[in-house]
Coordinates of C-alpha atoms and ligand atoms in Angstrom, one line a residue:
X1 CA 22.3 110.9 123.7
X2 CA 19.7 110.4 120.8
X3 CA 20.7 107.4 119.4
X4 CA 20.0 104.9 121.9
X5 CA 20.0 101.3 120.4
X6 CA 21.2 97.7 120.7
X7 CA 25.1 98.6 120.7
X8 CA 24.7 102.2 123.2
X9 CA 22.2 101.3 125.4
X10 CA 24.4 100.1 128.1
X11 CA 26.8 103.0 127.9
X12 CA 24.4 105.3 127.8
X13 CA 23.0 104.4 131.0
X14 CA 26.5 104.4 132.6
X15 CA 27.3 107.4 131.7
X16 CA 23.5 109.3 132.7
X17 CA 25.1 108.0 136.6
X18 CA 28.1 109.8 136.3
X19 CA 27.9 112.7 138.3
X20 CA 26.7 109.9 140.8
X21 CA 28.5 111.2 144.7
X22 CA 28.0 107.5 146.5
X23 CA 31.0 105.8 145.1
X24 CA 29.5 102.5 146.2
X25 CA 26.1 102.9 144.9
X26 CA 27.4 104.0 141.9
X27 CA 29.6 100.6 141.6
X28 CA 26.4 98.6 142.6
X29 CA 24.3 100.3 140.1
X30 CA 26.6 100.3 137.0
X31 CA 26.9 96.5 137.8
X32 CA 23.3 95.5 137.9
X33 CA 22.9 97.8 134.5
X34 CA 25.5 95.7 132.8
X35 CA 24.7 92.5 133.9
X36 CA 20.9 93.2 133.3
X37 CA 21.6 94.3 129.5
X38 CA 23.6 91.3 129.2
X39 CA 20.5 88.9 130.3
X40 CA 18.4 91.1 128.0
X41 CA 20.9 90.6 124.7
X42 CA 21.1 87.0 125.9
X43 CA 17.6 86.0 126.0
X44 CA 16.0 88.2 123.3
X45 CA 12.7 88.6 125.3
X46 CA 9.3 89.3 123.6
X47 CA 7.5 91.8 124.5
X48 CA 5.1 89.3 126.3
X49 CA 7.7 87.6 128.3
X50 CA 9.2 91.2 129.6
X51 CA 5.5 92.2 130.8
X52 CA 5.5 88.0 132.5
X53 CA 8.9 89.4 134.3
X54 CA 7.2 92.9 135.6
X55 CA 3.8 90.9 136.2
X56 CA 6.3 88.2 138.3
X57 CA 8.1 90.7 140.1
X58 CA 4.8 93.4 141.1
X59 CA 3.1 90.0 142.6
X60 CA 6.1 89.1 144.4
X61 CA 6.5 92.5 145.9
X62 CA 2.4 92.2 146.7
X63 CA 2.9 89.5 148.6
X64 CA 5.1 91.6 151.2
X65 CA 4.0 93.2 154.4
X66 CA 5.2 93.0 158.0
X67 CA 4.9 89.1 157.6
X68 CA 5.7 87.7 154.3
X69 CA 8.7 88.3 152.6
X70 CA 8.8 86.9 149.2
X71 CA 11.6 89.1 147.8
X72 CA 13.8 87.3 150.3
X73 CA 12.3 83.9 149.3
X74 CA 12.8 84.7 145.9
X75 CA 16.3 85.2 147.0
X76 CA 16.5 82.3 148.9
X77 CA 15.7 79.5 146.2
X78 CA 17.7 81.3 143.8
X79 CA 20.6 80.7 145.7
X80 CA 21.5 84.8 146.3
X81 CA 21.0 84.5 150.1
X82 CA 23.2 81.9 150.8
X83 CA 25.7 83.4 148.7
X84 CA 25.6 86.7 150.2
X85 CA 25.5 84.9 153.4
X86 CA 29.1 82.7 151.8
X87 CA 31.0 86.5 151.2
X88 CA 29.9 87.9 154.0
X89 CA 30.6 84.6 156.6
X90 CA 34.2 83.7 155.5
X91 CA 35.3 81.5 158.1
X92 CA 38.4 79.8 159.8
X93 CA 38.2 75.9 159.0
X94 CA 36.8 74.0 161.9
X95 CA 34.5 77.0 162.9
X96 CA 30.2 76.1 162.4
X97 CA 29.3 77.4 159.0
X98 CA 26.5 79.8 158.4
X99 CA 23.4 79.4 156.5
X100 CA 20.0 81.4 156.0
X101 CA 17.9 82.9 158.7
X102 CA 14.6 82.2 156.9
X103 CA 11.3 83.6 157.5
X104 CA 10.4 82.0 160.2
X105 CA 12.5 83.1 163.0
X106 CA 11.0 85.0 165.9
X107 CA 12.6 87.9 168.6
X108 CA 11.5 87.3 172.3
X109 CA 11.1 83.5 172.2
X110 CA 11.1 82.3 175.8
X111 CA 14.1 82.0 178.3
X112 CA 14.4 78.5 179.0
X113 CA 17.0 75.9 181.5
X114 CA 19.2 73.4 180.4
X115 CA 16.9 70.4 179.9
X116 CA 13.7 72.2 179.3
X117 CA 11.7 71.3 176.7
X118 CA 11.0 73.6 173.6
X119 CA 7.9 71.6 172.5
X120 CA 4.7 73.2 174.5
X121 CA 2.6 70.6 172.8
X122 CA 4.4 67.7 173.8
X123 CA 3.7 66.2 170.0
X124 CA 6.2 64.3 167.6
X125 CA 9.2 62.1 168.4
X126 CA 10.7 63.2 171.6
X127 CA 14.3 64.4 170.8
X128 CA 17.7 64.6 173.0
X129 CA 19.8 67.4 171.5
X130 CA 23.0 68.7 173.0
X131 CA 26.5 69.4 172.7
X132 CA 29.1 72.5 173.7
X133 CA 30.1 75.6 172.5
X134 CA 33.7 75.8 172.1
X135 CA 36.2 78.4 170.6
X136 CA 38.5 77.6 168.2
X137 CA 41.3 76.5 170.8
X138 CA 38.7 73.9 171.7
X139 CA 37.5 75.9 175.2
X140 CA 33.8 76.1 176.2
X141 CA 32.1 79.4 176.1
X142 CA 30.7 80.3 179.4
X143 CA 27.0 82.6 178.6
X144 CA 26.9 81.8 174.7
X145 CA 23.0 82.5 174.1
X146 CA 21.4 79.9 172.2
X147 CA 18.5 81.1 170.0
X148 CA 16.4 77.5 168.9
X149 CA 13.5 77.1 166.4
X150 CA 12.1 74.3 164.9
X151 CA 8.9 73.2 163.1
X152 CA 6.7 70.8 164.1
X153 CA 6.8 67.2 163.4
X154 CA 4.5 67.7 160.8
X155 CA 6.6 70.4 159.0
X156 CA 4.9 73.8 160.3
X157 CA 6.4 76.7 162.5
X158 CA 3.9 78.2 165.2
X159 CA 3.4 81.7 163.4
X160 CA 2.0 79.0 160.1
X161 CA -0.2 77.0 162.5
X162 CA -2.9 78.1 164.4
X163 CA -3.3 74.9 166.3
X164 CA 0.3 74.9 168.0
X165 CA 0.4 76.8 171.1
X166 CA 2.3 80.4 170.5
X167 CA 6.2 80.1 170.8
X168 CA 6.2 75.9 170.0
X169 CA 9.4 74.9 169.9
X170 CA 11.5 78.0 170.3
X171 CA 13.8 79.0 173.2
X172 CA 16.8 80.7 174.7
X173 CA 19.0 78.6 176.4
X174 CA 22.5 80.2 178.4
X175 CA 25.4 78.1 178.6
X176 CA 27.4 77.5 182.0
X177 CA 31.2 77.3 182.0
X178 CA 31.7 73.8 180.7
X179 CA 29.6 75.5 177.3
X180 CA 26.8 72.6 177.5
X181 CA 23.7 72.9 176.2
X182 CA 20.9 70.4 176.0
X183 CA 17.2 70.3 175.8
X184 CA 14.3 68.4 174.9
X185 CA 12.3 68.6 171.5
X186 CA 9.9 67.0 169.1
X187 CA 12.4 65.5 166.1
X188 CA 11.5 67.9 163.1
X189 CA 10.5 66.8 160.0
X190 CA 11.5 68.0 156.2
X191 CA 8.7 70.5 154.7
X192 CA 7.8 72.4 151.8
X193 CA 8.6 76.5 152.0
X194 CA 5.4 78.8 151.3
X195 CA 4.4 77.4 147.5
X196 CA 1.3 80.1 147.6
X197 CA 2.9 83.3 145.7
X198 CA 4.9 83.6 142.7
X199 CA 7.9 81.9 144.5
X200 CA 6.0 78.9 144.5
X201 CA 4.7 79.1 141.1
X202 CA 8.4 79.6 139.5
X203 CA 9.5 76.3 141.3
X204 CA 6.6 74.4 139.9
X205 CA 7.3 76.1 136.4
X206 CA 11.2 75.1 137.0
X207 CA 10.2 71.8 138.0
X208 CA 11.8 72.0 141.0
X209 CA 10.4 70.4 144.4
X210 CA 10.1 73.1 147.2
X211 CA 11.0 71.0 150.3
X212 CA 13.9 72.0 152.5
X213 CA 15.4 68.7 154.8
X214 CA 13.9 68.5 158.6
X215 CA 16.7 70.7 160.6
X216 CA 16.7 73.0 163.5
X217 CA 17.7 76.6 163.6
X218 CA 20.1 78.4 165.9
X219 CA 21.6 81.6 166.3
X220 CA 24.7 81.6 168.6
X221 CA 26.1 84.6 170.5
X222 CA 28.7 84.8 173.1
X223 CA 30.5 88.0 173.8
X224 CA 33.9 88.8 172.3
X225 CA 32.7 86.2 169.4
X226 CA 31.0 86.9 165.9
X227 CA 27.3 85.7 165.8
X228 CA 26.4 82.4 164.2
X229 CA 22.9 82.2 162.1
X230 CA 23.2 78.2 161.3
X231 CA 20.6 74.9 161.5
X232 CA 21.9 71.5 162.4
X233 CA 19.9 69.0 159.6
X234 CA 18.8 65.6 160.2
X235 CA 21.1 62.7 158.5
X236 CA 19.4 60.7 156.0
X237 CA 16.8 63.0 155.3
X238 CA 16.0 62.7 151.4
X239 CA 15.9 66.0 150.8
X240 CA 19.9 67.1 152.0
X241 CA 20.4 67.0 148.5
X242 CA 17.7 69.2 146.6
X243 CA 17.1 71.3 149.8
X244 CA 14.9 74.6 147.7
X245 CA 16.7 77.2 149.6
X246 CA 20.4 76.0 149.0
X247 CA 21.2 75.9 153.0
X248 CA 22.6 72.7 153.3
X249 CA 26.5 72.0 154.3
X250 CA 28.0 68.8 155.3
X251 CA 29.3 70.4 158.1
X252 CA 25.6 70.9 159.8
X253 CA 24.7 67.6 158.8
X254 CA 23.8 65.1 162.4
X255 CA 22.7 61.5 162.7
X256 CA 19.5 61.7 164.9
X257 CA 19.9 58.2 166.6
X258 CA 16.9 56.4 168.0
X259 CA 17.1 54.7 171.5
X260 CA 14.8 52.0 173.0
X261 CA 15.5 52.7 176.6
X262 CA 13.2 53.1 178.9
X263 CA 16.1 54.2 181.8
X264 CA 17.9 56.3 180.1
X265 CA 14.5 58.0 178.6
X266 CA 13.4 58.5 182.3
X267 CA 16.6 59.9 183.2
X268 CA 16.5 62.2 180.1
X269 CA 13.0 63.5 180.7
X270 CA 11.6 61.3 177.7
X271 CA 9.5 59.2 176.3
X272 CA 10.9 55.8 175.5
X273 CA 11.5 55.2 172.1
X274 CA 13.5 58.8 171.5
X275 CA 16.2 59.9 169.5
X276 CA 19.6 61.9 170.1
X277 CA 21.4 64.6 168.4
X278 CA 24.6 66.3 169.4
X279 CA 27.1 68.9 168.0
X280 CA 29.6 70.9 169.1
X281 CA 29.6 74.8 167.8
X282 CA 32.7 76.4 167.5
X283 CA 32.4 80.0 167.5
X284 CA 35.6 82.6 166.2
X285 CA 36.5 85.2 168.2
X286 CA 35.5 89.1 167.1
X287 CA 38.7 91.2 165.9
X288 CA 39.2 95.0 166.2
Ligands
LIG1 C1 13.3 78.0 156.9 O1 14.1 77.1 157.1 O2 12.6 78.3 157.9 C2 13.2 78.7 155.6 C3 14.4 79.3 155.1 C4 14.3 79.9 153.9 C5 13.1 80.0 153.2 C6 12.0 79.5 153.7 C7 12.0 78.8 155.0
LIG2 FE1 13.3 76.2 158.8

């Protein structure tokens, strides 16, 4: 090849991956080259506005280490995780729908009973959540693992906020056999993703706000059953529709109801006025 230009450039490429052994790789590869000269004939770029791209992309990989991720927030408000997420969590109508892990997830958060609170500070609207874990015929799930994270009332997670206690609002809970779960919390609030990096500065430059709706995250596990990463969102919040990271569905949309009831509050472990939330997961069922 000596002639490459305008018209050979992508097949030139294509064909200097030939002798490529990983099938897959190779199919992965010759995609992103195509689709990549395609952007490039589209858009025309200047010389300038290719070096903005590189400069774009070396500051978000800078802003990586063991706690940041901006390539997976860059990702995430470009709508590639959730789509990923989409191919790769087909499910059965009725079953909970996936969404996004995020970055703010934690391993090891603390064991806790039904009823127990996850808020160690004891700030923000108390909250009732609870519901069952059911499969698809409807049954409760006896020892489905409930992974729960939230942020604060004030729209940070612990690991952002050195004033929250370590592990705020984050717990395992178990489920008996009637698949219950319920537990105490501070209501969370909507809040803006980290606007600090290059991430940040693209949504400003696009105009778009970086808020994501007040929701709570779960993972759900049972054995015998495929894994859920999902968040139950607050109804009414004003963001459901402009949510930066794409992770809404309607499905995991829940009316957060405010009581004013000092009995029931008592009996619940609250105090009075509080709100209520409940959902019922329905897990599917592994195959092979
Ligand atoms: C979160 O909900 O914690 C989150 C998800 C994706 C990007 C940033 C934050
Ligand atoms: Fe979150």
């Amino acid at each position: 090849m000596r002639d490459f230009n305008e018209t050979t450039a992508t097949a030139a490429v294509l064909e200097r991956m030939s002798g490529c052994k990983d099938r897959r790789l190779k199919e992965i590869m010759a995609s992103v080259v195509t689709h990549l000269h395609a952007v490039v004939r589209e858009v025309e770029p200047t010389m300038e506005e290719w070096m903005a791209a590189i400069q774009f992309l070396t500051q978000t990989g800078q802003m990586c280490d063991d706690k940041r991720q901006q390539f997976i927030l860059l990702s995430d408000t470009l709508g590639v995780s959730m789509l990923v997420d989409a191919i790769n969590h087909r499910k059965p109508s009725g079953a909970t729908e996936s969404t996004v892990l995020g970055p703010f997830h934690v391993a090891g958060a603390p064991k806790k009973k039904m009823g127990d609170t996850i808020s160690k500070d004891g700030k923000g609207d108390p909250t009732y959540v609870s519901g069952r874990v059911l499969d698809q015929a409807g049954q409760p799930i006896a020892g489905a693992l409930l992974d729960v994270w939230q942020s604060s009332s004030d729209g940070f997670y612990d690991v952002q906020d050195q004033r929250q206690p370590e592990m705020n609002l984050r717990g395992l809970f178990t489920t008996a056999a009637d698949g219950r779960f319920f537990f105490r919390t501070a209501k969370p609030s909507s809040y803006p993703i980290p606007t600090d990096g290059p991430v940040g500065k693209m949504l400003m430059a696009l105009g778009r706000p970086p808020m994501r709706p007040a929701h709570i995250h779960f993972i759900i596990g049972a054995p015998g059953f495929e894994p859920v990463t999902t968040h139950l969102f607050v109804a009414g919040d004003e963001y459901l529709d402009s949510d930066a990271v794409f992770g809404v569905k309607g499905s995991l949309i829940v009316p957060f109801e405010q009581h004013d009831d000092a009995k029931r509050a008592q009996q619940l472990g609250l105090a009075n006025p509080f709100f209520t939330a409940e959902y019922e997961f329905m897990l599917v069922r592994e195959t092979g």
